[in-house]
Coordinates of C-alpha atoms in Angstrom, one line a residue:
M1 CA 0.0 0.0 0.0
N2 CA 1.2 3.5 -0.8
T3 CA 1.9 5.7 2.2
L4 CA 2.3 9.4 2.9
N5 CA 4.2 11.8 5.1
L6 CA 2.2 13.4 7.9
D7 CA 3.4 16.8 9.0
I8 CA 1.2 18.7 11.5
V9 CA 2.2 22.3 11.6
T10 CA 1.1 25.1 14.0
P11 CA 2.0 28.8 13.9
N12 CA 5.0 27.8 16.1
G13 CA 6.3 25.2 13.7
S14 CA 6.0 21.4 13.1
V15 CA 4.7 19.5 16.1
Y16 CA 4.5 16.0 14.5
N17 CA 6.2 14.5 11.5
R18 CA 5.9 10.8 10.6
D19 CA 6.6 8.8 7.4
N20 CA 4.8 5.6 6.2
V21 CA 1.3 6.8 7.2
E22 CA -1.5 4.9 5.5
L23 CA -4.5 6.9 6.7
V24 CA -5.1 10.1 8.6
V25 CA -8.6 11.0 10.1
M26 CA -9.1 14.5 11.5
Q27 CA -11.9 16.9 12.5
T28 CA -11.9 20.1 10.4
T29 CA -14.2 23.1 10.8
A30 CA -16.3 21.6 7.9
G31 CA -16.5 18.1 9.4
E32 CA -14.5 14.9 9.5
I33 CA -12.0 14.1 6.7
G34 CA -9.9 11.0 6.0
V35 CA -6.8 11.3 3.8
M36 CA -4.9 8.5 2.2
S37 CA -2.0 8.4 -0.3
G38 CA -3.0 9.8 -3.6
H39 CA -5.6 12.2 -2.1
I40 CA -5.7 15.7 -3.6
P41 CA -3.4 18.1 -1.8
T42 CA -5.4 19.5 1.2
V43 CA -5.1 22.4 3.6
A44 CA -7.8 22.6 6.2
A45 CA -8.5 24.4 9.5
L46 CA -8.6 21.7 12.2
K47 CA -10.7 21.7 15.3
N48 CA -8.9 21.2 18.6
R49 CA -9.5 17.4 18.6
L50 CA -7.5 14.2 18.3
C51 CA -6.0 13.3 15.0
K52 CA -5.8 9.6 14.3
S53 CA -3.3 8.0 12.0
E54 CA -2.5 4.5 10.9
I55 CA 1.2 3.7 10.4
S56 CA 2.2 1.1 7.9
R57 CA 3.6 -2.0 9.5
W58 CA 5.4 -3.0 6.4
N59 CA 7.7 0.0 6.0

């Protein structure tokens, strides 16, 4: 399965950076969104909630 790089950035800089992520699920101001490799490039305002990610066990 293809993977992506997850980089969560705040106004103070990067707070989380991980390779080999298969899926990211997060709450945006417009609702919940799931992002997988090959998804269109996305910039979204996030709610102050948990962000879930699935890390590839093969890489």
